[in-house]
Tab-separated table of C-alpha atoms and ligand atoms in Angstrom:
chain	number	residue	atom	x	y	z
A	1	MET	CA	131.069	109.359	46.231
A	2	GLU	CA	131.557	109.303	42.448
A	3	LEU	CA	132.048	105.872	40.541
A	4	LYS	CA	135.241	107.447	39.251
A	5	GLU	CA	136.474	107.598	42.625
A	6	LEU	CA	135.328	104.426	43.502
A	7	LYS	CA	136.974	102.762	40.649
A	8	GLN	CA	140.401	104.414	42.002
A	9	LYS	CA	139.849	103.047	45.280
A	10	PHE	CA	139.452	99.690	44.207
A	11	ALA	CA	142.590	99.744	42.387
A	12	THR	CA	144.382	101.010	45.468
A	13	VAL	CA	142.942	98.613	47.920
A	14	PHE	CA	143.289	95.697	45.649
A	15	GLY	CA	146.078	96.713	43.362
A	16	ASN	CA	144.115	95.713	40.259
A	17	GLU	CA	141.417	97.502	37.784
A	18	CYS	CA	137.694	96.355	38.852
A	19	GLU	CA	135.628	94.422	35.722
A	20	ASP	CA	132.165	95.182	36.529
A	21	VAL	CA	130.086	97.742	38.547
A	22	PHE	CA	126.449	96.649	40.154
A	23	PHE	CA	123.956	98.562	41.941
A	24	ALA	CA	121.164	97.428	44.357
A	25	PRO	CA	118.895	100.077	45.805
A	26	GLY	CA	117.403	100.848	49.202
A	27	ARG	CA	113.431	100.874	49.575
A	28	VAL	CA	110.814	102.859	51.063
A	29	ASN	CA	107.629	101.291	52.322
A	30	LEU	CA	104.677	103.486	51.475
A	31	ILE	CA	102.211	101.606	53.310
A	32	GLY	CA	101.841	97.935	54.719
A	33	GLU	CA	103.870	97.943	57.371
A	34	HIS	CA	104.552	94.753	59.871
A	35	THR	CA	102.039	92.972	57.446
A	36	ASP	CA	104.638	90.932	55.787
A	37	TYR	CA	105.557	88.393	58.386
A	38	ASN	CA	101.748	88.294	58.916
A	39	GLY	CA	101.060	87.239	55.710
A	40	GLY	CA	99.608	90.346	54.337
A	41	ASN	CA	100.030	93.179	51.843
A	42	VAL	CA	102.750	95.936	51.562
A	43	PHE	CA	103.558	98.452	49.273
A	44	PRO	CA	107.414	99.175	49.022
A	45	CYS	CA	109.334	100.776	46.260
A	46	ALA	CA	112.867	100.934	45.525
A	47	ILE	CA	114.727	104.337	45.841
A	48	ASP	CA	117.691	106.210	44.203
A	49	ARG	CA	119.829	105.392	46.963
A	50	GLY	CA	121.655	102.259	47.426
A	51	THR	CA	124.854	100.242	47.420
A	52	PHE	CA	127.501	99.741	44.541
A	53	ALA	CA	129.839	97.027	44.069
A	54	LEU	CA	133.072	97.035	42.021
A	55	VAL	CA	134.136	93.323	41.231
A	56	LYS	CA	137.231	91.507	39.573
A	57	ARG	CA	137.285	87.982	39.481
A	58	ARG	CA	139.902	86.083	41.060
A	59	SER	CA	141.346	82.373	39.779
A	60	ASP	CA	141.652	81.027	43.682
A	61	ASN	CA	138.624	80.473	45.990
A	62	LYS	CA	139.112	83.628	47.982
A	63	LEU	CA	137.154	86.616	48.566
A	64	ARG	CA	138.208	89.751	49.733
A	65	MET	CA	135.750	92.234	50.729
A	66	TYR	CA	136.143	95.852	51.376
A	67	SER	CA	133.464	98.515	52.194
A	68	GLU	CA	134.099	102.481	51.549
A	69	ASN	CA	131.660	102.872	54.667
A	70	PHE	CA	133.492	100.726	56.841
A	71	ALA	CA	136.897	101.907	55.805
A	72	ASN	CA	138.513	101.469	59.524
A	73	LEU	CA	137.936	97.919	59.383
A	74	GLY	CA	139.928	97.356	56.179
A	75	VAL	CA	139.695	94.182	53.896
A	76	MET	CA	138.010	91.420	55.212
A	77	GLU	CA	139.591	87.833	54.062
A	78	PHE	CA	138.047	84.246	53.813
A	79	THR	CA	137.698	81.203	51.298
A	80	LEU	CA	134.621	79.515	49.628
A	81	ASP	CA	135.432	76.391	52.040
A	82	ASN	CA	135.177	78.733	55.379
A	83	LEU	CA	131.558	80.296	55.063
A	84	VAL	CA	130.583	80.798	58.528
A	85	ASN	CA	129.265	83.640	60.541
A	86	ASP	CA	132.374	85.337	61.961
A	87	LYS	CA	131.764	88.328	64.406
A	88	SER	CA	134.936	89.938	63.384
A	89	HIS	CA	133.956	90.054	59.848
A	90	ASP	CA	130.970	92.449	60.910
A	91	TRP	CA	129.193	93.831	57.956
A	92	ALA	CA	130.640	91.166	55.517
A	93	ASN	CA	128.547	88.610	56.849
A	94	TYR	CA	125.791	89.507	54.767
A	95	PRO	CA	127.510	88.970	51.569
A	96	LYS	CA	129.345	85.939	53.263
A	97	GLY	CA	126.015	84.561	54.104
A	98	MET	CA	124.481	85.097	50.260
A	99	ILE	CA	127.347	83.055	49.163
A	100	LYS	CA	126.746	80.392	51.446
A	101	PHE	CA	123.212	79.818	50.601
A	102	PHE	CA	123.670	79.989	46.938
A	103	ILE	CA	126.200	77.260	46.977
A	104	GLU	CA	123.530	75.391	49.347
A	105	GLU	CA	120.917	75.768	46.583
A	106	GLY	CA	122.984	74.179	44.300
A	107	HIS	CA	124.298	77.130	42.194
A	108	LYS	CA	128.213	76.443	40.975
A	109	ILE	CA	130.299	79.017	42.579
A	110	ASP	CA	133.872	77.463	42.362
A	111	LYS	CA	136.278	80.942	42.301
A	112	GLY	CA	136.657	83.696	44.670
A	113	PHE	CA	136.696	87.569	43.928
A	114	ASP	CA	137.734	90.967	44.997
A	115	VAL	CA	134.395	93.250	45.928
A	116	LEU	CA	134.387	97.065	46.987
A	117	PHE	CA	131.257	98.109	48.407
A	118	TYR	CA	129.643	101.508	48.781
A	119	GLY	CA	126.382	102.791	49.535
A	120	ASN	CA	124.759	106.238	50.174
A	121	ILE	CA	121.804	105.302	52.180
A	122	PRO	CA	122.215	105.593	55.676
A	123	ASN	CA	122.699	102.077	57.847
A	124	GLY	CA	120.439	100.854	60.195
A	125	ALA	CA	117.824	103.615	59.213
A	126	GLY	CA	115.272	101.721	57.943
A	127	LEU	CA	115.712	102.100	54.449
A	128	SER	CA	116.947	98.430	53.750
A	129	SER	CA	120.936	99.000	53.710
A	130	SER	CA	121.257	95.250	54.920
A	131	ALA	CA	118.579	93.779	52.353
A	132	SER	CA	120.446	96.213	49.583
A	133	ILE	CA	123.971	94.374	50.091
A	134	GLU	CA	122.463	91.092	50.168
A	135	VAL	CA	120.462	91.529	46.938
A	136	LEU	CA	123.681	93.032	45.455
A	137	THR	CA	125.329	90.087	46.172
A	138	GLY	CA	123.150	87.815	44.659
A	139	THR	CA	123.230	89.978	41.710
A	140	VAL	CA	126.866	89.683	41.470
A	141	LEU	CA	127.127	86.096	42.065
A	142	LYS	CA	124.257	85.650	38.902
A	143	HIS	CA	126.377	87.383	36.792
A	144	LEU	CA	129.879	86.788	37.537
A	145	PHE	CA	129.124	82.699	37.353
A	146	GLY	CA	126.235	82.954	34.861
A	147	LEU	CA	123.494	81.270	36.997
A	148	SER	CA	119.917	80.819	36.044
A	149	ILE	CA	118.299	82.439	39.094
A	150	ASP	CA	115.459	84.759	39.050
A	151	PRO	CA	115.352	88.082	41.273
A	152	VAL	CA	112.647	86.688	43.296
A	153	GLN	CA	114.712	83.304	44.070
A	154	ILE	CA	117.605	85.894	44.925
A	155	ALA	CA	115.430	88.058	47.623
A	156	LEU	CA	114.435	84.429	49.063
A	157	LEU	CA	118.014	83.881	49.716
A	158	GLY	CA	118.221	87.479	50.681
A	159	GLN	CA	115.640	86.832	53.432
A	160	LYS	CA	117.370	83.488	54.464
A	161	THR	CA	120.609	85.193	54.900
A	162	GLU	CA	118.876	87.453	57.430
A	163	ASN	CA	116.908	84.706	59.042
A	164	LYS	CA	119.501	82.028	59.353
A	165	PHE	CA	123.200	83.377	58.979
A	166	ILE	CA	122.284	87.085	60.639
A	167	GLY	CA	119.543	86.261	62.926
A	168	VAL	CA	117.318	89.033	62.123
A	169	ASN	CA	113.651	87.167	62.043
A	170	CYS	CA	112.724	89.698	59.080
A	171	GLY	CA	109.749	89.318	56.550
A	172	ILE	CA	110.084	89.354	52.558
A	173	MET	CA	109.200	92.753	51.653
A	174	ASP	CA	113.040	94.570	51.903
A	175	GLN	CA	114.749	92.164	49.694
A	176	PHE	CA	111.616	91.778	47.268
A	177	ALA	CA	111.523	95.551	46.774
A	178	VAL	CA	115.292	95.867	46.385
A	179	ALA	CA	115.197	93.105	43.666
A	180	MET	CA	112.206	93.840	41.827
A	181	GLY	CA	111.794	97.397	42.244
A	182	LYS	CA	110.617	99.346	39.007
A	183	LYS	CA	111.125	102.930	37.875
A	184	ASP	CA	108.220	105.252	38.979
A	185	ASN	CA	106.169	102.294	40.078
A	186	ALA	CA	105.392	100.870	43.672
A	187	ILE	CA	105.032	97.115	44.111
A	188	LEU	CA	101.491	95.669	45.625
A	189	LEU	CA	102.974	92.250	47.178
A	190	ASP	CA	100.728	89.800	48.715
A	191	CYS	CA	103.402	88.051	51.142
A	192	ASN	CA	101.235	85.062	51.738
A	193	THR	CA	101.422	84.246	48.059
A	194	LEU	CA	104.130	86.461	46.613
A	195	LYS	CA	101.879	87.520	43.858
A	196	TYR	CA	102.769	91.194	43.125
A	197	ALA	CA	101.831	93.936	40.681
A	198	TYR	CA	103.353	96.996	39.544
A	199	VAL	CA	101.193	100.230	40.669
A	200	PRO	CA	102.188	103.746	39.135
A	201	VAL	CA	103.199	106.011	41.564
A	202	VAL	CA	102.089	109.532	39.756
A	203	LEU	CA	103.179	112.663	41.918
A	204	LYS	CA	102.564	115.414	39.647
A	205	ASP	CA	103.283	118.064	42.018
A	206	GLU	CA	104.650	116.588	45.067
A	207	LEU	CA	107.826	114.674	46.049
A	208	ILE	CA	108.638	111.718	48.291
A	209	VAL	CA	110.468	113.115	51.201
A	210	ILE	CA	112.315	110.498	54.022
A	211	SER	CA	113.364	112.080	57.401
A	212	ASN	CA	115.621	110.316	58.951
A	213	THR	CA	115.081	110.302	63.068
A	214	ASN	CA	119.064	109.340	63.451
A	215	LYS	CA	117.907	107.709	66.514
A	216	ARG	CA	119.703	104.188	66.499
A	217	ARG	CA	117.604	101.520	66.449
A	218	GLY	CA	118.853	99.827	69.546
A	219	LEU	CA	116.747	96.969	71.061
A	220	ALA	CA	114.905	97.000	67.549
A	221	ASP	CA	115.760	93.311	66.554
A	222	SER	CA	114.432	92.064	69.642
A	223	LYS	CA	111.308	94.200	69.719
A	224	TYR	CA	110.583	93.131	66.213
A	225	ASN	CA	110.942	89.462	67.448
A	226	GLU	CA	108.738	90.152	70.008
A	227	ARG	CA	105.927	91.517	67.599
A	228	ARG	CA	106.246	88.437	65.643
A	229	GLY	CA	105.648	86.078	68.480
A	230	GLU	CA	102.610	88.311	69.963
A	231	CYS	CA	101.008	87.864	66.365
A	232	GLU	CA	101.655	84.300	65.903
A	233	GLN	CA	100.149	83.671	69.532
A	234	ALA	CA	96.878	85.590	68.406
A	235	LEU	CA	97.078	83.827	65.310
A	236	LYS	CA	96.728	80.792	67.191
A	237	GLU	CA	94.050	81.705	69.465
A	238	LEU	CA	92.182	82.342	66.331
A	239	GLN	CA	92.791	78.961	64.545
A	240	THR	CA	90.774	77.187	67.391
A	241	LYS	CA	87.676	78.417	65.460
A	242	LEU	CA	88.928	79.360	62.132
A	243	ASN	CA	90.476	77.922	59.162
A	244	ILE	CA	93.106	80.593	58.391
A	245	LYS	CA	96.985	80.490	58.076
A	246	ALA	CA	97.812	84.221	58.440
A	247	LEU	CA	96.384	86.904	59.913
A	248	GLY	CA	96.255	88.657	56.537
A	249	GLU	CA	93.406	86.495	55.364
A	250	LEU	CA	91.166	88.089	57.821
A	251	SER	CA	88.615	90.772	56.336
A	252	ILE	CA	87.837	93.207	59.287
A	253	GLU	CA	84.510	92.249	59.485
A	254	GLU	CA	85.807	88.572	60.127
A	255	PHE	CA	88.468	89.823	62.574
A	256	GLU	CA	85.680	92.023	64.643
A	257	ALA	CA	83.329	89.120	64.876
A	258	ASN	CA	86.339	86.436	66.238
A	259	LYS	CA	88.574	89.065	67.878
A	260	ASP	CA	87.163	87.462	71.198
A	261	LEU	CA	89.188	84.375	70.842
A	262	ILE	CA	92.057	87.011	71.681
A	263	LYS	CA	92.694	86.444	75.250
A	264	ASP	CA	95.124	89.301	75.805
A	265	PRO	CA	94.775	93.066	75.622
A	266	VAL	CA	98.119	93.503	74.092
A	267	ARG	CA	98.087	90.643	71.481
A	268	LEU	CA	94.561	91.657	70.427
A	269	LYS	CA	95.902	95.112	69.800
A	270	ARG	CA	98.959	93.722	67.641
A	271	ALA	CA	96.397	91.506	65.601
A	272	LYS	CA	93.971	94.194	65.182
A	273	HIS	CA	96.905	96.468	63.553
A	274	ALA	CA	97.960	93.380	61.110
A	275	VAL	CA	94.510	92.863	59.947
A	276	TYR	CA	93.537	96.602	59.486
A	277	GLU	CA	96.816	97.715	58.308
A	278	ASN	CA	96.400	94.891	55.330
A	279	GLN	CA	92.978	96.342	54.764
A	280	ARG	CA	94.142	99.730	54.703
A	281	THR	CA	96.779	98.817	52.195
A	282	LEU	CA	94.625	97.554	49.858
A	283	LYS	CA	92.677	100.411	49.933
A	284	ALA	CA	95.475	102.779	49.466
A	285	GLN	CA	96.716	101.062	46.424
A	286	LYS	CA	93.172	101.705	44.915
A	287	GLU	CA	93.190	105.262	45.949
A	288	LEU	CA	96.401	105.542	44.446
A	289	SER	CA	95.534	104.277	41.206
A	290	ALA	CA	92.174	106.214	40.951
A	291	GLY	CA	94.576	109.477	41.360
A	292	ASN	CA	93.221	110.125	44.743
A	293	LEU	CA	96.254	111.004	46.368
A	294	GLU	CA	94.674	113.106	49.062
A	295	ALA	CA	92.681	109.944	50.293
A	296	PHE	CA	96.070	108.194	49.999
A	297	GLY	CA	97.798	110.542	52.286
A	298	LYS	CA	94.853	110.099	54.782
A	299	LEU	CA	95.486	106.293	54.672
A	300	MET	CA	99.238	106.753	55.470
A	301	ASN	CA	98.141	109.038	58.519
A	302	GLN	CA	96.061	106.505	59.743
A	303	SER	CA	98.650	103.537	59.425
A	304	HIS	CA	101.085	105.685	61.662
A	305	GLU	CA	98.379	105.952	64.280
A	306	SER	CA	97.567	102.277	64.122
A	307	LEU	CA	101.636	101.653	64.508
A	308	ARG	CA	101.784	104.148	67.670
A	309	ASP	CA	98.819	103.046	69.138
A	310	ASP	CA	98.291	99.591	68.678
A	311	TYR	CA	101.433	98.051	67.171
A	312	GLU	CA	103.500	100.236	69.742
A	313	VAL	CA	106.634	100.418	67.304
A	314	THR	CA	107.017	104.047	66.809
A	315	GLY	CA	108.647	106.186	69.645
A	316	LYS	CA	109.024	109.773	70.930
A	317	GLU	CA	111.500	110.696	67.759
A	318	LEU	CA	109.382	108.945	65.169
A	319	ASP	CA	106.354	110.547	66.597
A	320	THR	CA	107.825	113.897	66.726
A	321	LEU	CA	108.849	113.799	63.129
A	322	VAL	CA	105.392	112.558	61.830
A	323	GLU	CA	103.324	115.376	64.210
A	324	LEU	CA	105.885	117.854	63.028
A	325	ALA	CA	104.819	116.766	59.251
A	326	TRP	CA	101.100	116.615	59.782
A	327	ALA	CA	101.337	120.340	60.671
A	328	GLN	CA	102.680	121.779	57.844
A	329	ALA	CA	101.030	123.305	55.068
A	330	GLY	CA	101.569	121.293	51.702
A	331	VAL	CA	101.575	117.475	53.317
A	332	VAL	CA	99.518	114.945	51.622
A	333	GLY	CA	100.443	111.988	54.172
A	334	SER	CA	103.135	111.205	56.818
A	335	ARG	CA	104.094	108.047	58.377
A	336	MET	CA	106.923	106.048	59.894
A	337	THR	CA	108.386	103.492	57.405
A	338	GLY	CA	110.228	100.107	58.173
A	339	ALA	CA	110.922	98.393	61.456
A	340	GLY	CA	110.203	101.426	63.570
A	341	PHE	CA	111.740	102.151	66.834
A	342	GLY	CA	113.841	105.206	65.425
A	343	GLY	CA	114.788	104.983	61.489
A	344	CYS	CA	112.975	106.961	59.063
A	345	THR	CA	109.200	108.516	58.237
A	346	VAL	CA	108.200	108.683	54.700
A	347	SER	CA	106.231	112.024	53.757
A	348	ILE	CA	104.546	113.138	50.443
A	349	VAL	CA	104.776	116.855	50.106
A	350	LYS	CA	103.962	119.324	47.701
A	351	LYS	CA	106.868	120.429	45.573
A	352	ASP	CA	106.704	124.080	46.543
A	353	LYS	CA	106.657	123.362	49.952
A	354	VAL	CA	109.693	121.131	50.704
A	355	ASP	CA	112.323	123.665	51.332
A	356	ASP	CA	109.317	125.084	54.401
A	357	PHE	CA	108.830	121.309	55.293
A	358	VAL	CA	112.774	120.693	55.817
A	359	LYS	CA	113.500	123.813	57.539
A	360	ASN	CA	110.442	123.736	59.834
A	361	VAL	CA	110.610	120.128	60.541
A	362	GLY	CA	114.257	120.142	60.973
A	363	ALA	CA	114.469	122.889	63.532
A	364	ALA	CA	111.444	121.989	65.789
A	365	TYR	CA	112.901	118.245	65.808
A	366	LYS	CA	116.032	119.556	66.656
A	367	ASP	CA	114.538	121.765	69.429
A	368	LYS	CA	112.276	119.114	71.001
A	369	ILE	CA	115.032	116.276	70.602
A	370	GLY	CA	117.852	117.835	70.772
A	371	TYR	CA	119.757	116.553	67.797
A	372	GLU	CA	119.225	117.191	64.141
A	373	ALA	CA	117.048	114.848	61.526
A	374	ASP	CA	118.278	114.105	58.134
A	375	PHE	CA	115.981	114.680	55.068
A	376	TYR	CA	116.275	113.213	51.548
A	377	VAL	CA	114.035	113.601	48.605
A	378	VAL	CA	114.075	110.372	46.505
A	379	GLN	CA	112.989	109.318	43.168
A	380	VAL	CA	110.918	106.077	42.693
A	381	SER	CA	113.842	103.626	41.075
A	382	GLU	CA	115.006	100.272	39.366
A	383	GLY	CA	115.735	97.101	41.299
A	384	ALA	CA	118.982	95.608	41.597
A	385	ARG	CA	121.013	95.470	38.301
A	386	LYS	CA	124.558	95.362	36.769
A	387	LEU	CA	125.446	98.947	35.418
B	401	LIG	C1	111.464	95.621	58.640
B	401	LIG	C2	111.361	94.002	58.115
B	401	LIG	C3	110.718	93.804	56.995
B	401	LIG	C4	109.467	94.069	57.406
B	401	LIG	C5	109.373	95.821	57.851
B	401	LIG	C6	108.130	96.017	58.573
B	401	LIG	O1	111.664	96.240	57.407
B	401	LIG	O2	112.831	93.437	57.554
B	401	LIG	O3	110.363	92.275	56.516
B	401	LIG	O4	108.609	93.382	58.452
B	401	LIG	O5	110.710	95.666	59.249
B	401	LIG	O6	107.058	96.197	57.649
């Protein structure tokens, strides 16, 4: 939907013109999956799809929220003195949680506002539609109330909303990428220390293609928390001998020398993925910076294999998309991205092969899985901002 139409929609829904417009992107993680909550490195970038917020201040303490993506749910209305999770408020619990934690943090938010949201990231597809609306809300609050808060703090409050208000035990990667994204750059983020570096993504003859399995994630949240638990347990076993705070601190050699401390074969595989994927991410960043895109692509492929065999978070739909991608001409690398169990894959594809890629992978996927995949060519873009 165009901005002009969204402005008209705002006027129809709220009976007033909007004052300001904000945007927060979604993200795609290039490599470094399920490493963030293990204190490892991730390598995501913000994309040119995301969520818009059109806003008008109010003089009372009411919040009225409407999403064009959930038009059937109508306007959600609540007040600043009643910021509790309410099932019937559905998607609006994300912005609500943000407002609650801003206030708890001591930020002065004494008036309400009307807001219309519209997103062009597919929901629940592993491209961080929820982190996008969280960080977007934080960015709106910062500007509307003149708050001194930086994007990293906004990201942390987004993660807090997810963990403590929504109940998903996610790491910091998504909110960080959405808040801190930079055009044509990926972010190498050490989730143990929050130290980060921007790394140029130089693609001369290639494009980033996201393929959506269109599989609803279903049990994903409980499986996600289960993987976290398995890694925490493995860490405890390693800590009986090693002085470490996170799996991300281990080199491959240290892990191999001590892995017998982990008594269960499943936990051993989970920990192995966390350690190897973290090292692979560091290596991948170096290859990309050195201009070795082919080597970067191979590491993406290895990442997928590790997520499939050791971490076991892929499934038939993601594996099908990735295996089909690997078999296409002009594919530099392809892997699942995000939490897994459904959602999307990310592929780097030669520009002149993208049309064939979409055609061939699309047809073979439909053949095998029975329904269509969707494809988006994305650009690496800026983080959340006022437009
Ligand atoms: C989800 C979570 C992130 C991260 C990824 C897996 O996107 O929100 O914190 O753990 O899964 O890498």
